[in-house]
Amino acid sequence: MKIFNRIFTALVFLFLYAPLFVMMFFSFNEGKSTSVFEGFSFRWYKELFTTGDTMTALRNTLVLAICSAAIATVIGTITAVGIHGMKSKWGKKVLLTVNDIPMMNPDIVTGVSLMLLFVFVGRLIGLSNSLSFTTLLISHITFNIPYVILNIMPKLRQTDIHLVEAAQDLGCPPVTAFFKVVLPSISSGILSGAVMAFTLSLDDFIISYYTVGSDFQTLPLKIYAMTKKTVKPDMYALSSLMFIVILLLMVAVNLVSQDEKKKPQRRHTFPAKRVVAGIMTVIVVISIIFALTYENDDYESQIVYRSTYTQEYAGTVLNVFNWGEYISDGSDDSLNVNKEFEKLTGIKVNYTNYESNEAMYAKLKSDAVSYDIIIPSDYMIARLIEENMLTKLDLSKIDNYDLIDERYKGLYFDENDEYSIPYTVGLVGIIYNTTMVEGTPDSWSIMWDEKYSGQILQFNNSRDGFMTAQCLLGQDLNSTNKADWDAAAELLKEQSPILGARVMDEIFNKMESGNAAIAPYYAGDFLTMQEVNPDLEFFYPKEGTNVFVDSVCIPSSVQNYEAALMYINFLLEPEIALANAEYICYASPNISVVNNDNYSLKGDPYLYGTDADYPTQYYHNLDKETRDYYEALWEEIIRTSS
Amino acid sequence: MKKSSRNVLLNTPYVIWSALFVIVPLGIVAYYAFTDADGTFTFNNIKNLGNYGSTIADSLIYSFVATIICLIIAYPFAYFLANFSENSQRTLMLLVMLPMWMNLLIRTYSWMNILEQNGLINNVLTRLGLEPVQFLGTAGAVIFGMIYNYLPYMIIPIYNVISKLDHSLLDAASDLGCNSFQRIIKVIIPLSKPGILSGIAMVFVPSVSTFYISQKLGSGKILLIGDTIERFMKTSYNYNMGAALSLILMALILISTFIMNKSARDDKELIV
C-alpha cells in the first residue's frame, strides 16, 4: 500500500512537471524549433538578452504587477479593516458578496465586462484611445483587491480586540493604536495578500487580453501572440530562468518558516538556513532589479539612407499595429527595424500584433485604441476605406514612394493610391512533405485525399478556408450567390473528418516538425519552413488561387500623423525594405529590393516566378449579408467536425 | 457614532471602486446583451443563443468531466500527501504550487509539443512498435489540458482540509470498530467536503470558460463558450452576441454555485 501511495504521488508529480521539463530541455536547442532538438547550445539565452523585445515585455509585466499589487494592497487593507469594524451584519454581507464577484466570475467575463465598460465610457466622452496602460492597471487592481481582502480578514478576526482597547485606554489615539497594535498582527496577512496579488497580476493573460491598449504589451500577451506563430526557444529560456528564480524564492520562504518553528532551541547555533534563505532572496531581488533596468543599448547604425530624417518628432510615440512576425526584429542577426527607426528619429515605437485582418478591424472599430500605422490586406483596405476608417496619405512626405513597382500601383482597392502603400505581396499555395506524400501533386484535391487522413491542415479562418473549396469548385472567390457558398460548405464538411487540424500560424511548427503532410499557406512562409525542414515542397494548384497585397495604411484615429508618414517612408528605404523582405520571406513590391544582388531571394521562382499559368483572384470586400452567411456556415462546419 | 463613521470612511474607496469596476461593468454587459449594434433594445441576441446550444453543452460536459477526473486524482493525492512527515509535506506542497507560477500558455503549448503526431509520446509508441495516436484535436486532449492546468486548484483546498483534520476523530472511529476503508468513507470524506466543494468550484469555473486550451489542444476543431466569446469580441466585432454569451456563462456559474452551496448547507444541517 505504501509503495502504491508513493508511485501514485510520483506519477502525479511527473504529470505536473512533464511540460516544464520539455520546456527547459528545448530552451537549450541549437535550432529554432520547440519540437526538433538539433543540438545543445546557450544560443537562446544569449538571444534573450541581446535581441527582440522579450525583455521589454518582461519589464512591462513587472511594472504592472508591482503597481497593481501595491495599490490593491493599500485599498484592500483599508477595506478589510473597515469591513471588520462594521456593526451592520447586512452591510458586511453585501460588501463581502461584492468582493466575491471578481473571484467567482470566470476571467473571461471579468475581462469582457471591463472592456465593454471602457469602450462604452470612451465612446460616451469621445475618447479615441480609452484602452491604455491605465485601463490595464485598473483591471489588475480590480481582480487583485478581493484576494488581498481575503488574506487579511482571517488575521483581523484573530486579532484580540481587547488589545486595541487596552492601547486606547493607555492613551493611544485610535490611529496610533491601529499602527502599533492592529497592523503588526495582520502584517503576515497583508504580505501574503500582496504576494498573491503580485503573482496573479504577473500571470494574468485573459483579463489583460481584453483590456490592453495599443501602448503596452505584457509577457503573457506576447507569449500568446507567439504561440499563434512559433514559440521561439527564447521564450522557453526566459520561462526556465523565471522558474529558477521562483524556485529559489519559494525555497527561501520555506527555509525561513522552518527556522522560525525551531527558533527557541536554535538561537545559539549558526542560523545557516536563514543565511541561505537570505542569499536566495538577494539573488531574486537582484534579478528583478536587473530585469527592470535592463537596457540593451550597444546598438550602432551603419545604414546609409536615401531620404533625410530629422529629430523633429523626437520624444513622441508611434503606435504600430502589424501582423505577428511581420517585421525584421533583430533576431538571428537581422536588423531591428523599429530600434533603427527609434535611433534615427527619437520617436518611440510601440509595436503590437494582430493575427487576422478581422481581429485588426474589430480592435480599430472599438474606437478604444488609436494606432498610427496598420498593415491590412487588400479586401480589408477596401472595407476600411468604405467605412471612412483610413486617413489619406500625404505622398509629398513619402519620398521613397517612387521605389514601389508600377505593377502594384492603382490596385483595385485603392485605385488612386490615396490610402495605402504596398508592403508585401503573395499567393496561397500548398505545402507538402515529400517524405509523406507520393508523387507531385498539382491540385487542391489533394486536401480531400483520404490517403492522408489526419495529416491535412486547413486554414482556421473562414475566408481562407472557404477559398480552398471555392478554388477546387472553380468558383468566383467573391461570389454573392448563396448557392455557391453552400456548395463550398458541403465540400468542407466532407473534408472535416480527414483534417488533422485547423491552424493559422501554428502551421509552422506542424509542418517543420513533420506533424502534418499537407497544408495550404503562403509561398513566403513556405520558404521559412523549408529552411528548417528541407523535405518540404510547394506548388500552386492548377485550379487557381488567391493573391493578396498587404499595404501600409494610416487609420483615421491617428494621433501622430507626421511621424507615421516618416515611418512609412522609412519602411520603403532600400536597406530597411531589404531587411524586411529577407526576414518575412514574402515577395516585395519594392524595386530596390527586387533588383538588389544581395537579396538572397532575388528571382526566387515561388515568389517572383514568371506570370503564372493558373488563374489568381483577389479577395474583395463582400457585403454584410454574404459575410454573415458564410460565417454562419463556417461555424456549422467546425461544429460538425467535433 | 464616531467609530461607525470611521468605518464608512474606510470603506468608501472600495465601495466606489467596486461600484465602478465590478457592478457597473456587469450592468454594461447586460446592456450590450439586450441591444443591437445601433443601441436599440432587442431580444434577438438572447434568441440567437439557441444556435450555440451544442457549444454550451460541450463546454459544460468537458469541464464537468475534467472536474470529476481532477477530483479522482486530487483526493487520494492530497490524502497521501497529508500522511508524509511535516517537512516533506511542506516541500511537496511547494512542488505542487510551483508549476502554477509558470505561464499557463507556455505549459499548454509545451503539452502540444508532447502530444503532437510525432511528439514525445508518439515517438515512444512507435519505438515500441505501436501505431501513433492522434491526441490533438480530440475532446480528450481538451479535457486533458483542463485537468493538467487546474489540478493544483483541486489539490490545494482538499489538502488544506485533510491536513487539519482532528486526529482524535479518526482514532475514535477506529476505536468504535471502523476499518481503515470505512474510516475514509465515513469520517474523512464527509469532513473534507468543504475542501472538495471549493476545489470543484476552482476547477470548474476556469475550465468552462477557457478558450486557450481548446484553441491549442483542440486544433481548431473544437469550439467552447470561451472560444465563441473570444471570436465575437476579438474578430467578428459583435459585442452584443459576445455580451449575451458572457451573460449566459455567468448565469450558468451562478446556478451551479447556488446548487453547490445549497447541497453544502443541507449537509451541514444533517451533521448538526
mmCIF file of N, CA and C in Angstrom, chain A residues 310-421:
data_model
loop_
_atom_site.group_PDB
_atom_site.id
_atom_site.type_symbol
_atom_site.label_atom_id
_atom_site.label_comp_id
_atom_site.label_asym_id
_atom_site.label_seq_id
_atom_site.Cartn_x
_atom_site.Cartn_y
_atom_site.Cartn_z
ATOM 1 N N THR A 310 14.754 63.763 -39.712
ATOM 2 C CA THR A 310 15.066 64.752 -38.686
ATOM 3 C C THR A 310 14.638 64.242 -37.325
ATOM 4 N N GLN A 311 15.079 64.955 -36.306
ATOM 5 C CA GLN A 311 14.680 64.623 -34.936
ATOM 6 C C GLN A 311 13.464 65.456 -34.530
ATOM 7 N N GLU A 312 12.783 66.020 -35.537
ATOM 8 C CA GLU A 312 11.678 66.944 -35.304
ATOM 9 C C GLU A 312 10.621 66.384 -34.342
ATOM 10 N N TYR A 313 10.369 65.065 -34.461
ATOM 11 C CA TYR A 313 9.301 64.492 -33.643
ATOM 12 C C TYR A 313 9.859 63.619 -32.513
ATOM 13 N N ALA A 314 11.108 63.865 -32.180
ATOM 14 C CA ALA A 314 11.730 63.104 -31.104
ATOM 15 C C ALA A 314 10.899 63.235 -29.833
ATOM 16 N N GLY A 315 10.793 62.143 -29.097
ATOM 17 C CA GLY A 315 10.038 62.182 -27.848
ATOM 18 C C GLY A 315 8.575 61.840 -28.024
ATOM 19 N N THR A 316 8.080 61.832 -29.273
ATOM 20 C CA THR A 316 6.688 61.442 -29.469
ATOM 21 C C THR A 316 6.608 59.925 -29.602
ATOM 22 N N VAL A 317 5.383 59.439 -29.615
ATOM 23 C CA VAL A 317 5.170 57.992 -29.626
ATOM 24 C C VAL A 317 4.425 57.592 -30.896
ATOM 25 N N LEU A 318 4.825 56.479 -31.464
ATOM 26 C CA LEU A 318 4.169 55.979 -32.669
ATOM 27 C C LEU A 318 3.641 54.578 -32.376
ATOM 28 N N ASN A 319 2.330 54.388 -32.528
ATOM 29 C CA ASN A 319 1.743 53.078 -32.260
ATOM 30 C C ASN A 319 1.566 52.299 -33.552
ATOM 31 N N VAL A 320 2.321 51.223 -33.667
ATOM 32 C CA VAL A 320 2.299 50.420 -34.888
ATOM 33 C C VAL A 320 1.583 49.104 -34.596
ATOM 34 N N PHE A 321 0.629 48.760 -35.457
ATOM 35 C CA PHE A 321 -0.168 47.544 -35.271
ATOM 36 C C PHE A 321 0.040 46.692 -36.507
ATOM 37 N N ASN A 322 0.681 45.544 -36.339
ATOM 38 C CA ASN A 322 1.076 44.752 -37.500
ATOM 39 C C ASN A 322 0.822 43.273 -37.246
ATOM 40 N N TRP A 323 0.882 42.475 -38.297
ATOM 41 C CA TRP A 323 0.788 41.023 -38.168
ATOM 42 C C TRP A 323 1.958 40.516 -37.326
ATOM 43 N N GLY A 324 1.785 39.336 -36.738
ATOM 44 C CA GLY A 324 2.894 38.740 -35.993
ATOM 45 C C GLY A 324 4.060 38.400 -36.916
ATOM 46 N N GLU A 325 5.272 38.569 -36.445
ATOM 47 C CA GLU A 325 6.473 38.214 -37.212
ATOM 48 C C GLU A 325 6.480 38.864 -38.588
ATOM 49 N N TYR A 326 6.054 40.108 -38.672
ATOM 50 C CA TYR A 326 5.922 40.722 -39.992
ATOM 51 C C TYR A 326 6.849 41.908 -40.142
ATOM 52 N N ILE A 327 7.933 41.892 -39.376
ATOM 53 C CA ILE A 327 8.929 42.946 -39.493
ATOM 54 C C ILE A 327 10.239 42.367 -38.974
ATOM 55 N N SER A 328 11.326 42.814 -39.555
ATOM 56 C CA SER A 328 12.628 42.327 -39.108
ATOM 57 C C SER A 328 12.865 42.844 -37.695
ATOM 58 N N ASP A 329 13.088 41.916 -36.729
ATOM 59 C CA ASP A 329 13.095 42.355 -35.326
ATOM 60 C C ASP A 329 14.415 42.161 -34.619
ATOM 61 N N GLY A 330 15.457 41.848 -35.370
ATOM 62 C CA GLY A 330 16.759 41.745 -34.726
ATOM 63 C C GLY A 330 17.149 40.336 -34.346
ATOM 64 N N SER A 331 16.209 39.376 -34.397
ATOM 65 C CA SER A 331 16.608 38.017 -34.063
ATOM 66 C C SER A 331 17.425 37.431 -35.212
ATOM 67 N N ASP A 332 18.233 36.429 -34.921
ATOM 68 C CA ASP A 332 19.090 35.807 -35.950
ATOM 69 C C ASP A 332 19.981 36.806 -36.660
ATOM 70 N N ASP A 333 20.514 37.764 -35.949
ATOM 71 C CA ASP A 333 21.394 38.765 -36.545
ATOM 72 C C ASP A 333 20.729 39.594 -37.631
ATOM 73 N N SER A 334 19.421 39.648 -37.634
ATOM 74 C CA SER A 334 18.769 40.510 -38.616
ATOM 75 C C SER A 334 18.793 41.943 -38.082
ATOM 76 N N LEU A 335 18.285 42.846 -38.885
ATOM 77 C CA LEU A 335 18.244 44.243 -38.477
ATOM 78 C C LEU A 335 17.006 44.451 -37.604
ATOM 79 N N ASN A 336 17.143 45.225 -36.534
ATOM 80 C CA ASN A 336 15.966 45.544 -35.731
ATOM 81 C C ASN A 336 15.378 46.850 -36.254
ATOM 82 N N VAL A 337 14.367 46.718 -37.108
ATOM 83 C CA VAL A 337 13.845 47.871 -37.847
ATOM 84 C C VAL A 337 13.295 48.944 -36.917
ATOM 85 N N ASN A 338 12.525 48.534 -35.923
ATOM 86 C CA ASN A 338 11.933 49.535 -35.037
ATOM 87 C C ASN A 338 12.985 50.271 -34.216
ATOM 88 N N LYS A 339 13.977 49.518 -33.758
ATOM 89 C CA LYS A 339 15.027 50.140 -32.966
ATOM 90 C C LYS A 339 15.813 51.136 -33.820
ATOM 91 N N GLU A 340 16.058 50.719 -35.047
ATOM 92 C CA GLU A 340 16.757 51.573 -36.004
ATOM 93 C C GLU A 340 15.999 52.895 -36.184
ATOM 94 N N PHE A 341 14.689 52.781 -36.319
ATOM 95 C CA PHE A 341 13.863 53.971 -36.502
ATOM 96 C C PHE A 341 13.892 54.853 -35.252
ATOM 97 N N GLU A 342 13.854 54.213 -34.093
ATOM 98 C CA GLU A 342 13.897 54.969 -32.841
ATOM 99 C C GLU A 342 15.199 55.746 -32.709
ATOM 100 N N LYS A 343 16.308 55.075 -33.077
ATOM 101 C CA LYS A 343 17.624 55.730 -33.006
ATOM 102 C C LYS A 343 17.679 56.923 -33.945
ATOM 103 N N LEU A 344 17.130 56.711 -35.124
ATOM 104 C CA LEU A 344 17.245 57.697 -36.188
ATOM 105 C C LEU A 344 16.410 58.937 -35.909
ATOM 106 N N THR A 345 15.222 58.756 -35.351
ATOM 107 C CA THR A 345 14.290 59.879 -35.256
ATOM 108 C C THR A 345 13.949 60.270 -33.833
ATOM 109 N N GLY A 346 14.337 59.442 -32.867
ATOM 110 C CA GLY A 346 13.993 59.742 -31.479
ATOM 111 C C GLY A 346 12.538 59.483 -31.152
ATOM 112 N N ILE A 347 11.805 58.910 -32.117
ATOM 113 C CA ILE A 347 10.392 58.600 -31.880
ATOM 114 C C ILE A 347 10.297 57.210 -31.250
ATOM 115 N N LYS A 348 9.481 57.083 -30.215
ATOM 116 C CA LYS A 348 9.352 55.780 -29.583
ATOM 117 C C LYS A 348 8.288 54.947 -30.305
ATOM 118 N N VAL A 349 8.651 53.725 -30.677
ATOM 119 C CA VAL A 349 7.714 52.871 -31.399
ATOM 120 C C VAL A 349 7.081 51.860 -30.448
ATOM 121 N N ASN A 350 5.756 51.894 -30.334
ATOM 122 C CA ASN A 350 5.038 50.844 -29.607
ATOM 123 C C ASN A 350 4.522 49.864 -30.638
ATOM 124 N N TYR A 351 5.045 48.664 -30.579
ATOM 125 C CA TYR A 351 4.740 47.719 -31.638
ATOM 126 C C TYR A 351 3.906 46.571 -31.097
ATOM 127 N N THR A 352 2.696 46.400 -31.620
ATOM 128 C CA THR A 352 1.856 45.282 -31.177
ATOM 129 C C THR A 352 1.334 44.511 -32.387
ATOM 130 N N ASN A 353 0.850 43.300 -32.124
ATOM 131 C CA ASN A 353 0.492 42.364 -33.207
ATOM 132 C C ASN A 353 -0.979 42.027 -33.252
ATOM 133 N N TYR A 354 -1.451 41.666 -34.432
ATOM 134 C CA TYR A 354 -2.755 41.028 -34.559
ATOM 135 C C TYR A 354 -2.577 39.776 -35.388
ATOM 136 N N GLU A 355 -3.591 38.867 -35.340
ATOM 137 C CA GLU A 355 -3.410 37.607 -36.055
ATOM 138 C C GLU A 355 -4.307 37.470 -37.269
ATOM 139 N N SER A 356 -5.240 38.422 -37.458
ATOM 140 C CA SER A 356 -6.032 38.360 -38.682
ATOM 141 C C SER A 356 -6.542 39.755 -39.013
ATOM 142 N N ASN A 357 -6.905 39.950 -40.271
ATOM 143 C CA ASN A 357 -7.475 41.226 -40.692
ATOM 144 C C ASN A 357 -8.698 41.565 -39.862
ATOM 145 N N GLU A 358 -9.487 40.525 -39.568
ATOM 146 C CA GLU A 358 -10.728 40.751 -38.852
ATOM 147 C C GLU A 358 -10.450 41.182 -37.417
ATOM 148 N N ALA A 359 -9.412 40.586 -36.793
ATOM 149 C CA ALA A 359 -9.064 40.963 -35.428
ATOM 150 C C ALA A 359 -8.609 42.427 -35.400
ATOM 151 N N MET A 360 -7.835 42.800 -36.412
ATOM 152 C CA MET A 360 -7.371 44.182 -36.511
ATOM 153 C C MET A 360 -8.570 45.118 -36.652
ATOM 154 N N TYR A 361 -9.500 44.724 -37.528
ATOM 155 C CA TYR A 361 -10.693 45.539 -37.780
ATOM 156 C C TYR A 361 -11.507 45.728 -36.498
ATOM 157 N N ALA A 362 -11.714 44.614 -35.781
ATOM 158 C CA ALA A 362 -12.526 44.682 -34.566
ATOM 159 C C ALA A 362 -11.899 45.618 -33.545
ATOM 160 N N LYS A 363 -10.583 45.552 -33.433
ATOM 161 C CA LYS A 363 -9.891 46.398 -32.455
ATOM 162 C C LYS A 363 -10.018 47.867 -32.849
ATOM 163 N N LEU A 364 -9.849 48.134 -34.130
ATOM 164 C CA LEU A 364 -9.921 49.500 -34.629
ATOM 165 C C LEU A 364 -11.340 50.041 -34.472
ATOM 166 N N LYS A 365 -12.303 49.165 -34.747
ATOM 167 C CA LYS A 365 -13.703 49.577 -34.753
ATOM 168 C C LYS A 365 -14.198 49.867 -33.339
ATOM 169 N N SER A 366 -13.525 49.325 -32.326
ATOM 170 C CA SER A 366 -13.981 49.545 -30.958
ATOM 171 C C SER A 366 -13.831 51.001 -30.545
ATOM 172 N N ASP A 367 -13.102 51.788 -31.330
ATOM 173 C CA ASP A 367 -12.832 53.194 -31.014
ATOM 174 C C ASP A 367 -12.068 53.350 -29.711
ATOM 175 N N ALA A 368 -11.575 52.261 -29.165
ATOM 176 C CA ALA A 368 -10.965 52.352 -27.847
ATOM 177 C C ALA A 368 -9.440 52.368 -27.911
ATOM 178 N N VAL A 369 -8.891 52.186 -29.106
ATOM 179 C CA VAL A 369 -7.445 52.226 -29.232
ATOM 180 C C VAL A 369 -7.113 53.074 -30.448
ATOM 181 N N SER A 370 -6.006 53.762 -30.389
ATOM 182 C CA SER A 370 -5.631 54.506 -31.579
ATOM 183 C C SER A 370 -4.289 54.003 -32.070
ATOM 184 N N TYR A 371 -4.221 53.771 -33.349
ATOM 185 C CA TYR A 371 -2.972 53.343 -33.960
ATOM 186 C C TYR A 371 -2.562 54.363 -34.997
ATOM 187 N N ASP A 372 -1.268 54.438 -35.239
ATOM 188 C CA ASP A 372 -0.770 55.362 -36.246
ATOM 189 C C ASP A 372 -0.446 54.630 -37.538
ATOM 190 N N ILE A 373 -0.112 53.350 -37.419
ATOM 191 C CA ILE A 373 0.232 52.553 -38.595
ATOM 192 C C ILE A 373 -0.466 51.197 -38.486
ATOM 193 N N ILE A 374 -1.106 50.784 -39.585
ATOM 194 C CA ILE A 374 -1.615 49.415 -39.649
ATOM 195 C C ILE A 374 -1.239 48.837 -41.016
ATOM 196 N N ILE A 375 -1.214 47.500 -41.116
ATOM 197 C CA ILE A 375 -0.835 46.881 -42.395
ATOM 198 C C ILE A 375 -1.872 45.824 -42.792
ATOM 199 N N PRO A 376 -3.057 46.254 -43.237
ATOM 200 C CA PRO A 376 -4.110 45.297 -43.607
ATOM 201 C C PRO A 376 -3.942 44.758 -45.026
ATOM 202 N N SER A 377 -4.749 43.752 -45.369
ATOM 203 C CA SER A 377 -4.730 43.214 -46.724
ATOM 204 C C SER A 377 -5.770 43.921 -47.583
ATOM 205 N N ASP A 378 -5.624 43.697 -48.890
ATOM 206 C CA ASP A 378 -6.471 44.295 -49.925
ATOM 207 C C ASP A 378 -7.946 44.485 -49.567
ATOM 208 N N TYR A 379 -8.671 43.343 -49.366
ATOM 209 C CA TYR A 379 -10.112 43.461 -49.182
ATOM 210 C C TYR A 379 -10.470 44.241 -47.927
ATOM 211 N N MET A 380 -9.584 44.114 -46.909
ATOM 212 C CA MET A 380 -9.834 44.843 -45.670
ATOM 213 C C MET A 380 -9.602 46.342 -45.876
ATOM 214 N N ILE A 381 -8.641 46.665 -46.736
ATOM 215 C CA ILE A 381 -8.413 48.083 -47.025
ATOM 216 C C ILE A 381 -9.662 48.657 -47.695
ATOM 217 N N ALA A 382 -10.233 47.892 -48.632
ATOM 218 C CA ALA A 382 -11.451 48.343 -49.299
ATOM 219 C C ALA A 382 -12.546 48.611 -48.264
ATOM 220 N N ARG A 383 -12.651 47.689 -47.292
ATOM 221 C CA ARG A 383 -13.684 47.852 -46.277
ATOM 222 C C ARG A 383 -13.414 49.064 -45.393
ATOM 223 N N LEU A 384 -12.159 49.249 -45.019
ATOM 224 C CA LEU A 384 -11.800 50.373 -44.151
ATOM 225 C C LEU A 384 -12.049 51.704 -44.873
ATOM 226 N N ILE A 385 -11.742 51.745 -46.183
ATOM 227 C CA ILE A 385 -11.976 52.974 -46.934
ATOM 228 C C ILE A 385 -13.484 53.258 -46.983
ATOM 229 N N GLU A 386 -14.232 52.187 -47.270
ATOM 230 C CA GLU A 386 -15.677 52.325 -47.363
ATOM 231 C C GLU A 386 -16.269 52.869 -46.061
ATOM 232 N N GLU A 387 -15.681 52.479 -44.938
ATOM 233 C CA GLU A 387 -16.229 52.899 -43.653
ATOM 234 C C GLU A 387 -15.504 54.107 -43.073
ATOM 235 N N ASN A 388 -14.770 54.808 -43.936
ATOM 236 C CA ASN A 388 -14.076 56.024 -43.506
ATOM 237 C C ASN A 388 -13.124 55.820 -42.340
ATOM 238 N N MET A 389 -12.443 54.698 -42.348
ATOM 239 C CA MET A 389 -11.562 54.436 -41.216
ATOM 240 C C MET A 389 -10.090 54.678 -41.529
ATOM 241 N N LEU A 390 -9.801 55.152 -42.736
ATOM 242 C CA LEU A 390 -8.405 55.438 -43.090
ATOM 243 C C LEU A 390 -8.218 56.925 -43.387
ATOM 244 N N THR A 391 -6.992 57.379 -43.163
ATOM 245 C CA THR A 391 -6.631 58.764 -43.488
ATOM 246 C C THR A 391 -5.843 58.755 -44.793
ATOM 247 N N LYS A 392 -6.062 59.772 -45.628
ATOM 248 C CA LYS A 392 -5.283 59.854 -46.870
ATOM 249 C C LYS A 392 -3.807 60.115 -46.548
ATOM 250 N N LEU A 393 -2.953 59.549 -47.394
ATOM 251 C CA LEU A 393 -1.520 59.722 -47.175
ATOM 252 C C LEU A 393 -1.025 60.942 -47.953
ATOM 253 N N ASP A 394 -0.165 61.681 -47.305
ATOM 254 C CA ASP A 394 0.445 62.828 -47.979
ATOM 255 C C ASP A 394 1.707 62.335 -48.686
ATOM 256 N N LEU A 395 1.546 61.968 -49.970
ATOM 257 C CA LEU A 395 2.667 61.331 -50.676
ATOM 258 C C LEU A 395 3.865 62.275 -50.841
ATOM 259 N N SER A 396 3.629 63.572 -50.722
ATOM 260 C CA SER A 396 4.754 64.501 -50.864
ATOM 261 C C SER A 396 5.761 64.319 -49.728
ATOM 262 N N LYS A 397 5.300 63.699 -48.629
ATOM 263 C CA LYS A 397 6.202 63.472 -47.499
ATOM 264 C C LYS A 397 6.851 62.087 -47.586
ATOM 265 N N ILE A 398 6.428 61.300 -48.578
ATOM 266 C CA ILE A 398 6.977 59.946 -48.706
ATOM 267 C C ILE A 398 7.844 59.880 -49.953
ATOM 268 N N ASP A 399 9.060 60.388 -49.824
ATOM 269 C CA ASP A 399 9.978 60.484 -50.968
ATOM 270 C C ASP A 399 10.219 59.144 -51.641
ATOM 271 N N ASN A 400 10.244 58.096 -50.842
ATOM 272 C CA ASN A 400 10.638 56.781 -51.382
ATOM 273 C C ASN A 400 9.506 56.064 -52.106
ATOM 274 N N TYR A 401 8.396 56.738 -52.268
ATOM 275 C CA TYR A 401 7.260 56.090 -52.919
ATOM 276 C C TYR A 401 7.607 55.659 -54.347
ATOM 277 N N ASP A 402 8.560 56.364 -54.976
ATOM 278 C CA ASP A 402 8.943 56.008 -56.348
ATOM 279 C C ASP A 402 9.577 54.623 -56.432
ATOM 280 N N LEU A 403 9.913 54.028 -55.285
ATOM 281 C CA LEU A 403 10.516 52.690 -55.312
ATOM 282 C C LEU A 403 9.477 51.588 -55.479
ATOM 283 N N ILE A 404 8.212 51.938 -55.340
ATOM 284 C CA ILE A 404 7.162 50.914 -55.492
ATOM 285 C C ILE A 404 7.000 50.572 -56.972
ATOM 286 N N ASP A 405 7.017 49.279 -57.244
ATOM 287 C CA ASP A 405 6.844 48.764 -58.600
ATOM 288 C C ASP A 405 5.515 49.250 -59.190
ATOM 289 N N GLU A 406 5.552 49.719 -60.431
ATOM 290 C CA GLU A 406 4.339 50.243 -61.082
ATOM 291 C C GLU A 406 3.201 49.217 -61.069
ATOM 292 N N ARG A 407 3.574 47.931 -61.113
ATOM 293 C CA ARG A 407 2.544 46.887 -61.124
ATOM 294 C C ARG A 407 1.652 46.935 -59.892
ATOM 295 N N TYR A 408 2.210 47.492 -58.806
ATOM 296 C CA TYR A 408 1.463 47.496 -57.552
ATOM 297 C C TYR A 408 0.892 48.879 -57.239
ATOM 298 N N LYS A 409 0.791 49.687 -58.273
ATOM 299 C CA LYS A 409 0.116 50.974 -58.078
ATOM 300 C C LYS A 409 -1.267 50.887 -58.718
ATOM 301 N N GLY A 410 -2.184 51.672 -58.194
ATOM 302 C CA GLY A 410 -3.542 51.702 -58.744
ATOM 303 C C GLY A 410 -4.268 50.374 -58.634
ATOM 304 N N LEU A 411 -4.021 49.632 -57.568
ATOM 305 C CA LEU A 411 -4.696 48.343 -57.377
ATOM 306 C C LEU A 411 -6.182 48.552 -57.096
ATOM 307 N N TYR A 412 -6.948 47.497 -57.271
ATOM 308 C CA TYR A 412 -8.409 47.653 -57.275
ATOM 309 C C TYR A 412 -8.976 48.305 -56.022
ATOM 310 N N PHE A 413 -8.356 48.045 -54.883
ATOM 311 C CA PHE A 413 -8.943 48.536 -53.636
ATOM 312 C C PHE A 413 -8.601 49.997 -53.354
ATOM 313 N N ASP A 414 -7.630 50.524 -54.072
ATOM 314 C CA ASP A 414 -7.202 51.903 -53.828
ATOM 315 C C ASP A 414 -6.708 52.454 -55.157
ATOM 316 N N GLU A 415 -7.652 52.667 -56.080
ATOM 317 C CA GLU A 415 -7.275 52.934 -57.470
ATOM 318 C C GLU A 415 -6.431 54.183 -57.651
ATOM 319 N N ASN A 416 -6.619 55.165 -56.769
ATOM 320 C CA ASN A 416 -5.844 56.401 -56.932
ATOM 321 C C ASN A 416 -4.645 56.476 -55.991
ATOM 322 N N ASP A 417 -4.306 55.354 -55.370
ATOM 323 C CA ASP A 417 -3.170 55.306 -54.435
ATOM 324 C C ASP A 417 -3.223 56.413 -53.394
ATOM 325 N N GLU A 418 -4.376 56.554 -52.785
ATOM 326 C CA GLU A 418 -4.512 57.633 -51.804
ATOM 327 C C GLU A 418 -4.303 57.146 -50.379
ATOM 328 N N TYR A 419 -4.590 55.870 -50.140
ATOM 329 C CA TYR A 419 -4.652 55.400 -48.753
ATOM 330 C C TYR A 419 -3.599 54.371 -48.380
ATOM 331 N N SER A 420 -2.994 53.724 -49.354
ATOM 332 C CA SER A 420 -2.186 52.562 -48.990
ATOM 333 C C SER A 420 -0.909 52.473 -49.802
ATOM 334 N N ILE A 421 0.111 51.912 -49.178
ATOM 335 C CA ILE A 421 1.378 51.687 -49.863
ATOM 336 C C ILE A 421 1.755 50.222 -49.698
#
